[in-house]
mmCIF file of N, CA and C in Angstrom:
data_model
loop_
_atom_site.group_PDB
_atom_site.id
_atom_site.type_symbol
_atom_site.label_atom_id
_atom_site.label_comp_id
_atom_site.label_asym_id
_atom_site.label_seq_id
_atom_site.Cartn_x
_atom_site.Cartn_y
_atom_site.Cartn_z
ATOM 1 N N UNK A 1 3.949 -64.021 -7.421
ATOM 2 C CA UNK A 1 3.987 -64.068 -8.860
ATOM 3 C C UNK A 1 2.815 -64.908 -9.368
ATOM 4 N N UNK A 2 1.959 -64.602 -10.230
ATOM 5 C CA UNK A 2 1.336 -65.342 -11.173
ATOM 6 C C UNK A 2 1.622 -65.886 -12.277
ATOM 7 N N UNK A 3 0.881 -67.202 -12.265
ATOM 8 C CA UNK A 3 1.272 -68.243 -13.457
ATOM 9 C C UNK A 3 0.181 -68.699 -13.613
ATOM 10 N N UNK A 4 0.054 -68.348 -15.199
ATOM 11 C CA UNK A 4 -1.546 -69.227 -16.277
ATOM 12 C C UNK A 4 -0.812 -69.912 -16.703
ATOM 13 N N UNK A 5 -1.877 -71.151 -16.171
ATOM 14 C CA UNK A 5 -0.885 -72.217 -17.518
ATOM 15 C C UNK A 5 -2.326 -72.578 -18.179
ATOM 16 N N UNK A 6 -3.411 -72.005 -18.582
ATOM 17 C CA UNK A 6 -4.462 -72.250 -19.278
ATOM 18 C C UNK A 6 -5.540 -71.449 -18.719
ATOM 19 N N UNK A 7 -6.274 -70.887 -19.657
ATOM 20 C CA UNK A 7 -7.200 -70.210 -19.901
ATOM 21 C C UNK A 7 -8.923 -71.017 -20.708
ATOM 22 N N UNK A 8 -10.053 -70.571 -19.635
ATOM 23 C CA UNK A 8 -11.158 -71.551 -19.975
ATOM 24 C C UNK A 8 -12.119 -70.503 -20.083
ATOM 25 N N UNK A 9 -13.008 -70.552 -21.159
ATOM 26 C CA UNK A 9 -14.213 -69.202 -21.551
ATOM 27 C C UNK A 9 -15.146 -69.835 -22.140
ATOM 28 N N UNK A 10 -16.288 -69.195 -22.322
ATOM 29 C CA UNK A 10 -17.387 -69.229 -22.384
ATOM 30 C C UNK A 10 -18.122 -68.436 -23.472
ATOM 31 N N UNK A 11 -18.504 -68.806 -24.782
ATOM 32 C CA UNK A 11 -19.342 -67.733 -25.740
ATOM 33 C C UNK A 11 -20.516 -67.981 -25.668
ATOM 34 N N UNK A 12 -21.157 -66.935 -24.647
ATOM 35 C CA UNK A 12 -22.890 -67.309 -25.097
ATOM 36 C C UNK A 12 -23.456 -66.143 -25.691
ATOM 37 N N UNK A 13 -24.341 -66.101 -26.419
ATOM 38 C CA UNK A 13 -24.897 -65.247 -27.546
ATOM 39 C C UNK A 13 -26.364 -65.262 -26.987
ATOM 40 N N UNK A 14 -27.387 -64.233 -26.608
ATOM 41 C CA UNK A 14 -28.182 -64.491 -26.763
ATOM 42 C C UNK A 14 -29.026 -63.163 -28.435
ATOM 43 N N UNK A 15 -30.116 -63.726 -28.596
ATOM 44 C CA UNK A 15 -31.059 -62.651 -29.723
ATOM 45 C C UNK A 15 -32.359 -63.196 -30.033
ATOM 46 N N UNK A 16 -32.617 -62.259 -30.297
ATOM 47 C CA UNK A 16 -34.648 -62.483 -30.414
ATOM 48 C C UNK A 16 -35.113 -62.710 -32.071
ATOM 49 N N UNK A 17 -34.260 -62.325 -33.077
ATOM 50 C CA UNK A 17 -34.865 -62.328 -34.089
ATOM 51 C C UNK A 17 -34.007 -64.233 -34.959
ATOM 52 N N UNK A 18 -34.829 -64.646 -35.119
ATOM 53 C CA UNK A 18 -34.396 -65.998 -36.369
ATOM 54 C C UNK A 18 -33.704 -66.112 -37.668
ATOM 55 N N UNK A 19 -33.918 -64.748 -37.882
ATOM 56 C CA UNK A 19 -32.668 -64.167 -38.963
ATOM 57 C C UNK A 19 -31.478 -64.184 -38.839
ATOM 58 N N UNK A 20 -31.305 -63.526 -37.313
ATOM 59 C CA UNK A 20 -29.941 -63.601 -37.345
ATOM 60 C C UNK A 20 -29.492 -64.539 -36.835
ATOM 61 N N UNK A 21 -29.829 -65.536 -36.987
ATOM 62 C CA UNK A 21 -29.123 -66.925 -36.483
ATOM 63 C C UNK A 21 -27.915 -66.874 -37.016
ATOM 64 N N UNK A 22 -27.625 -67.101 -38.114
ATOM 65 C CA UNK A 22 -26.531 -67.237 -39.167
ATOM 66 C C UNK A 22 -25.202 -66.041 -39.028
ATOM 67 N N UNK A 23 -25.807 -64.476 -38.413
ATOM 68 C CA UNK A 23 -24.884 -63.626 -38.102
ATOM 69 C C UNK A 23 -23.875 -64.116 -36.402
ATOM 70 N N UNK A 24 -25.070 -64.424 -35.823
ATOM 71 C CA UNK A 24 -24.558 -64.535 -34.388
ATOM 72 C C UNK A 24 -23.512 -65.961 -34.638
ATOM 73 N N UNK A 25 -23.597 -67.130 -35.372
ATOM 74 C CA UNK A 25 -23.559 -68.133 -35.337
ATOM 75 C C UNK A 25 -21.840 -67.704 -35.705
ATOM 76 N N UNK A 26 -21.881 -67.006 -36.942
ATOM 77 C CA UNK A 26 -20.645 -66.549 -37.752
ATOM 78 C C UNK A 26 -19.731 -65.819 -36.522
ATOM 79 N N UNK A 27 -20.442 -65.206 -36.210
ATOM 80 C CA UNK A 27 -20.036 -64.145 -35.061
ATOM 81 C C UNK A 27 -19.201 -65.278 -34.096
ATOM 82 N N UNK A 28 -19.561 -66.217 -33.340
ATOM 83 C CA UNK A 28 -19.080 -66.459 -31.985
ATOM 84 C C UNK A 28 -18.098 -67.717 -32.879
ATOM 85 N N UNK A 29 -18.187 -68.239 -33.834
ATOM 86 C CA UNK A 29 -17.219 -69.134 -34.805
ATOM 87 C C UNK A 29 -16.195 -68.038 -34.790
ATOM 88 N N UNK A 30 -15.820 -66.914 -35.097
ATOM 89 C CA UNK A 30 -15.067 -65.572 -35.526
ATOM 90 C C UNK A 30 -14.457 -65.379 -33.906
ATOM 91 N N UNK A 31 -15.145 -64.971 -32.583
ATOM 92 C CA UNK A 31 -14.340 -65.310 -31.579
ATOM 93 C C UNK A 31 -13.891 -66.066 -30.999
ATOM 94 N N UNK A 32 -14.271 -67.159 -31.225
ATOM 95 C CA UNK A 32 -13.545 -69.115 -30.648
ATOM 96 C C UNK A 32 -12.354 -69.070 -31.606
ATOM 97 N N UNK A 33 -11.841 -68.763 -32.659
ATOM 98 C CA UNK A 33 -10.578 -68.784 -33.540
ATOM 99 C C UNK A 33 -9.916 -67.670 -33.369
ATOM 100 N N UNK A 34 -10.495 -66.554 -33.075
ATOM 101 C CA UNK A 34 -9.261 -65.485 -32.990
ATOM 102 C C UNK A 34 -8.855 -65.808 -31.263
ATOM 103 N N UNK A 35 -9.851 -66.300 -30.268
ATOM 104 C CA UNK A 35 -8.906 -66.667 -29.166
ATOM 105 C C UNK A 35 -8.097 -68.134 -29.395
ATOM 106 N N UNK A 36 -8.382 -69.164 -30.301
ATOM 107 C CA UNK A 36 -7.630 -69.775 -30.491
ATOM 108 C C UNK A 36 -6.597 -69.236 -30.797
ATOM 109 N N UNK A 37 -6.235 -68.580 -31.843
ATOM 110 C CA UNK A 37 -5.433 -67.995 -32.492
ATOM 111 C C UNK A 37 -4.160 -66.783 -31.411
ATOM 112 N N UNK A 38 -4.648 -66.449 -31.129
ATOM 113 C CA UNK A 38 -4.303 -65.705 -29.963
ATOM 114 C C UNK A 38 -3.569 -66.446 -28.372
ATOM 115 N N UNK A 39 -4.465 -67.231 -28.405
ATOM 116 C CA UNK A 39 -3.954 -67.980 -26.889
ATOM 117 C C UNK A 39 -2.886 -68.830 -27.394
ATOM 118 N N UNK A 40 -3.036 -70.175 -28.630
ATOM 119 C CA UNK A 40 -2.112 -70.987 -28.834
ATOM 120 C C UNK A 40 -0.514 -70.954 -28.852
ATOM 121 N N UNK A 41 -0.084 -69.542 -29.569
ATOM 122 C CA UNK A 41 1.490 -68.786 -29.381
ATOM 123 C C UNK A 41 1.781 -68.651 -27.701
ATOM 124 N N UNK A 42 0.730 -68.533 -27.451
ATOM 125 C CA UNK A 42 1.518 -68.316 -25.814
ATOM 126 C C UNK A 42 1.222 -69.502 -24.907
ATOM 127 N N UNK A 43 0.823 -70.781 -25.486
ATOM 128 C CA UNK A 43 1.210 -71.732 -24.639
ATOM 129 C C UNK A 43 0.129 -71.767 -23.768
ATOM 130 N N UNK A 44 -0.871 -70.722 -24.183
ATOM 131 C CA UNK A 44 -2.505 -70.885 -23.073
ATOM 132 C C UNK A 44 -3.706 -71.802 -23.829
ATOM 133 N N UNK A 45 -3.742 -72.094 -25.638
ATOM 134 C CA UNK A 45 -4.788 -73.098 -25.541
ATOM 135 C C UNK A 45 -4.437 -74.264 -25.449
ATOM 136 N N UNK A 46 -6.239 -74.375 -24.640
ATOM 137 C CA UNK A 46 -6.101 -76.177 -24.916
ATOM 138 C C UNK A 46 -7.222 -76.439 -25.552
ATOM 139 N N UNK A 47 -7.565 -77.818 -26.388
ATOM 140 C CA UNK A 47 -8.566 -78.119 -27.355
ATOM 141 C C UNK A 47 -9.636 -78.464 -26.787
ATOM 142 N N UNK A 48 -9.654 -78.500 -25.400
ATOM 143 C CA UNK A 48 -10.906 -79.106 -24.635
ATOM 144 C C UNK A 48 -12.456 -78.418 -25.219
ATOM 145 N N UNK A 49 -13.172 -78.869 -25.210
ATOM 146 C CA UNK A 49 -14.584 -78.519 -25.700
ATOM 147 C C UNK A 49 -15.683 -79.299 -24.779
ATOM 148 N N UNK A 50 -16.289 -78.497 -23.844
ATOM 149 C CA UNK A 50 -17.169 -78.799 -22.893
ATOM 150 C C UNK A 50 -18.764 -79.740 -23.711
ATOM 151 N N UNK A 51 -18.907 -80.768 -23.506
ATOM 152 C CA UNK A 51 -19.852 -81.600 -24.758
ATOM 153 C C UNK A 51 -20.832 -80.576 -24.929
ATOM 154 N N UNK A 52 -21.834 -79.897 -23.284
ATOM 155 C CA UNK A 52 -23.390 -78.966 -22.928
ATOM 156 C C UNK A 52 -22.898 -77.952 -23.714
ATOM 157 N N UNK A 53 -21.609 -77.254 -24.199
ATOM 158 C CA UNK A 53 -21.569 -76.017 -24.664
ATOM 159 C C UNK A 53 -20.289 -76.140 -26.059
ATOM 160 N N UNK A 54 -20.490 -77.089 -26.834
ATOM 161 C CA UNK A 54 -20.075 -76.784 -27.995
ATOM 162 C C UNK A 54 -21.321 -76.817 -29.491
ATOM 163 N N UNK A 55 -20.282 -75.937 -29.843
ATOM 164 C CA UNK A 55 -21.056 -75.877 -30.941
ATOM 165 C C UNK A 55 -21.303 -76.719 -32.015
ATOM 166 N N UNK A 56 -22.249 -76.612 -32.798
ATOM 167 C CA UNK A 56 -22.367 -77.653 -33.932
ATOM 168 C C UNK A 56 -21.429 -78.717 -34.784
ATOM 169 N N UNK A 57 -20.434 -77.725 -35.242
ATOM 170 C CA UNK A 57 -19.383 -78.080 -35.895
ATOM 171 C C UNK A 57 -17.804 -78.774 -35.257
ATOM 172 N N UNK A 58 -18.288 -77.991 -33.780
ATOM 173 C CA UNK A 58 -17.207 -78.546 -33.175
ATOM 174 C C UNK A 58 -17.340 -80.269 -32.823
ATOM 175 N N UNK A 59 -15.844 -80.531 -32.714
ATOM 176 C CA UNK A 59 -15.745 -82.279 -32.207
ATOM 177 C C UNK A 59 -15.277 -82.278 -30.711
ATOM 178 N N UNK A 60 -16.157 -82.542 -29.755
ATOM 179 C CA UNK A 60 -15.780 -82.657 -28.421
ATOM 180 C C UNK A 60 -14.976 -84.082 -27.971
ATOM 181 N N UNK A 61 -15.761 -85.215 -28.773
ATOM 182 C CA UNK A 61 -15.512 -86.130 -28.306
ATOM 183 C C UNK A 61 -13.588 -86.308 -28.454
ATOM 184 N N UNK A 62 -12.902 -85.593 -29.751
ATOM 185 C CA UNK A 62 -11.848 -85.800 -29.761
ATOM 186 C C UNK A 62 -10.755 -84.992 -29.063
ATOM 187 N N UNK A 63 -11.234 -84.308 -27.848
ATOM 188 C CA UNK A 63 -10.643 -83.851 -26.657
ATOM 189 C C UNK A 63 -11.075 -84.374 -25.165
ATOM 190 N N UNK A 64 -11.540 -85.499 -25.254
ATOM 191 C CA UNK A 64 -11.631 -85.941 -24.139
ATOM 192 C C UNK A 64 -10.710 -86.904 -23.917
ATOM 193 N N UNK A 65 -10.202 -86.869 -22.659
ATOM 194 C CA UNK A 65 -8.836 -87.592 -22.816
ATOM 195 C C UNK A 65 -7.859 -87.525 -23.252
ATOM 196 N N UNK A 66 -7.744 -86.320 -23.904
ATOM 197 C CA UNK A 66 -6.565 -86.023 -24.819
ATOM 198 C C UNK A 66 -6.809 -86.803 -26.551
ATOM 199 N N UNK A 67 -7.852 -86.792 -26.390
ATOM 200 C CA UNK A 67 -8.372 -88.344 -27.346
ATOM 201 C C UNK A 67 -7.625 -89.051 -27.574
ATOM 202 N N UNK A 68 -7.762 -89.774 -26.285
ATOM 203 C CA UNK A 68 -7.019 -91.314 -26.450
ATOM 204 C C UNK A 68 -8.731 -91.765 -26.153
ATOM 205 N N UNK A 69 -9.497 -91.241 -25.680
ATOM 206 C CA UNK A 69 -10.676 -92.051 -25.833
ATOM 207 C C UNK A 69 -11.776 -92.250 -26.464
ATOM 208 N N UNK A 70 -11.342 -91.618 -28.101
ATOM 209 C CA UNK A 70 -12.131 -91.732 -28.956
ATOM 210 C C UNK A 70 -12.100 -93.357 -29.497
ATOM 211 N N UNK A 71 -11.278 -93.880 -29.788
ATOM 212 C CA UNK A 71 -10.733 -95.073 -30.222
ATOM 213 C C UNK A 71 -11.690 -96.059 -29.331
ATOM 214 N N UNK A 72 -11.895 -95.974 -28.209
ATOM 215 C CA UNK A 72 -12.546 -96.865 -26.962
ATOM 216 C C UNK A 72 -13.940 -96.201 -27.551
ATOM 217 N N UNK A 73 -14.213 -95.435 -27.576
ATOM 218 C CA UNK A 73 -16.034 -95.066 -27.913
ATOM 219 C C UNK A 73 -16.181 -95.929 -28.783
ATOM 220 N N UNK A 74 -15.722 -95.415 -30.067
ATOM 221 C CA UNK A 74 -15.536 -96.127 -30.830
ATOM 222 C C UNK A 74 -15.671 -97.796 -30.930
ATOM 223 N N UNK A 75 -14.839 -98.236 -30.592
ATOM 224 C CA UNK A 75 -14.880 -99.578 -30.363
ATOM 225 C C UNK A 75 -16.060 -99.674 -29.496
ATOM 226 N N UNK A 76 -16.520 -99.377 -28.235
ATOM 227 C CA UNK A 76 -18.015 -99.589 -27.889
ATOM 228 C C UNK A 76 -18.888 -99.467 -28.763
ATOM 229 N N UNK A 77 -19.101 -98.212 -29.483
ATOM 230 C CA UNK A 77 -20.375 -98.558 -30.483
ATOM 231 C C UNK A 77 -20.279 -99.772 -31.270
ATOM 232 N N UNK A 78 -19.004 -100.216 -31.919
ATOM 233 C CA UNK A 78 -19.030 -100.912 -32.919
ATOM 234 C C UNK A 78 -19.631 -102.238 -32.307
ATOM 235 N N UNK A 79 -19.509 -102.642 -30.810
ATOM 236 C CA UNK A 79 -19.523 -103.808 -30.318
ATOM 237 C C UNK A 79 -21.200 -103.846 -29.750
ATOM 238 N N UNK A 80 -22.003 -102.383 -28.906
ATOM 239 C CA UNK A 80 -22.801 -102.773 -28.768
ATOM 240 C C UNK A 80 -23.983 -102.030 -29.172
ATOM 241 N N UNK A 81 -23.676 -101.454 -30.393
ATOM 242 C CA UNK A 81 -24.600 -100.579 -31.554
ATOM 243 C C UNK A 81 -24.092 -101.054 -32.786
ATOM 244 N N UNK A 82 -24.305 -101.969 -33.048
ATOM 245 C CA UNK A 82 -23.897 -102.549 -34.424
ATOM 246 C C UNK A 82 -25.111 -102.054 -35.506
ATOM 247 N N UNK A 83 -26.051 -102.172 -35.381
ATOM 248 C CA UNK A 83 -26.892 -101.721 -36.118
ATOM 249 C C UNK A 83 -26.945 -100.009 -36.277
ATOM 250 N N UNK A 84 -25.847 -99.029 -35.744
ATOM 251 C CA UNK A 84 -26.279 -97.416 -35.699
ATOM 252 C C UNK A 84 -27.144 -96.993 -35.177
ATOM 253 N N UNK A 85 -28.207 -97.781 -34.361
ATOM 254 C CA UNK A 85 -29.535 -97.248 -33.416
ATOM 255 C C UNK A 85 -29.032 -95.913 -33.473
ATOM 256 N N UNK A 86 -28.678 -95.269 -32.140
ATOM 257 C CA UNK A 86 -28.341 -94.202 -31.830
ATOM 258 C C UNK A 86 -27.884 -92.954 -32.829
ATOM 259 N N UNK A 87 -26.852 -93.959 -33.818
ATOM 260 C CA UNK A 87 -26.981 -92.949 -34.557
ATOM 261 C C UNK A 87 -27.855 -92.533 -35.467
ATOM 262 N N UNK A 88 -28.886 -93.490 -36.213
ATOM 263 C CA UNK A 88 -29.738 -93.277 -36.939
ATOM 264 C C UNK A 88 -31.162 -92.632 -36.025
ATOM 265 N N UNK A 89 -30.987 -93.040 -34.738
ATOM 266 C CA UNK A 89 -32.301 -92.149 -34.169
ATOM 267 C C UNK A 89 -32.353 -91.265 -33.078
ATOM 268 N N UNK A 90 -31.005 -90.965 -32.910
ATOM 269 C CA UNK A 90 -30.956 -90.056 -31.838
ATOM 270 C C UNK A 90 -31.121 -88.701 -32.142
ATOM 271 N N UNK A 91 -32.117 -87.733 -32.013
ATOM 272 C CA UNK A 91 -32.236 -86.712 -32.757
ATOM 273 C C UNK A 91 -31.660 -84.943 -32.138
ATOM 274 N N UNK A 92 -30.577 -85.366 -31.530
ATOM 275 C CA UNK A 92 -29.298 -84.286 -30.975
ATOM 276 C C UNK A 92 -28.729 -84.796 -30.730
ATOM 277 N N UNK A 93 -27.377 -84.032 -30.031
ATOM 278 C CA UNK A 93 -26.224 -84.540 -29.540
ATOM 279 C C UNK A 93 -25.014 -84.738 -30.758
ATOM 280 N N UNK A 94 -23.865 -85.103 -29.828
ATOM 281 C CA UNK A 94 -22.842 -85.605 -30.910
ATOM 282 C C UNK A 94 -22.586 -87.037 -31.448
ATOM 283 N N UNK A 95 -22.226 -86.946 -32.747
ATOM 284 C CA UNK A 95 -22.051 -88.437 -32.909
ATOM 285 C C UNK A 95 -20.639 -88.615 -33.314
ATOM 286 N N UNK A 96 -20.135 -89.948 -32.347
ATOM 287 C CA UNK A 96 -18.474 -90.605 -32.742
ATOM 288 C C UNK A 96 -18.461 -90.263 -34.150
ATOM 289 N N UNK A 97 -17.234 -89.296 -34.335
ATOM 290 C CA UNK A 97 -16.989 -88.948 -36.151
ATOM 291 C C UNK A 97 -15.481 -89.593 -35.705
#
């Protein structure tokens, strides 16, 4: 007998033209929610978000750990980035929201 107890995927998009940034972008936002949408009733999602492969909008940091370890980031920056360095000059990546 088989048993899923979670399901893990991958949207990569590739395209050549700069226009359609905004279609493809809409596009793979449109399949990350309908498999949310889809998997969550049956007890297959989970909120995890891989940091190398999320998208813009998404928040990774608040699935790591179940985010219990946002609170601890958190508290690290505050203690040894007091000034926002990183955040004021790091020019990618995610920042503790």
């Amino acid at each position: 007998m088989l048993t899923i107890s979670s399901l893990a995927g991958l949207i990569a998009c590739t395209w050549i033209e700069e226009k359609d940034d905004a279609t493809i972008h809409a596009f793979a936002k449109r399949v990350a929610s309908d498999i949310e949408h889809k998997t969550r009733p049956l007890g297959l999602f989970r909120p995890f978000v891989y940091l190398n492969d999320a998208a813009p909008e998404q928040k990774p940091f608040k699935a790591y750990g179940g985010g219990k370890n946002l609170a601890r980031l958190r508290a690290i920056r505050a203690k040894y980035d007091r000034d926002d360095f990183l955040k004021t000059y790091m020019g990618h990546g995610f920042l503790l929201e």
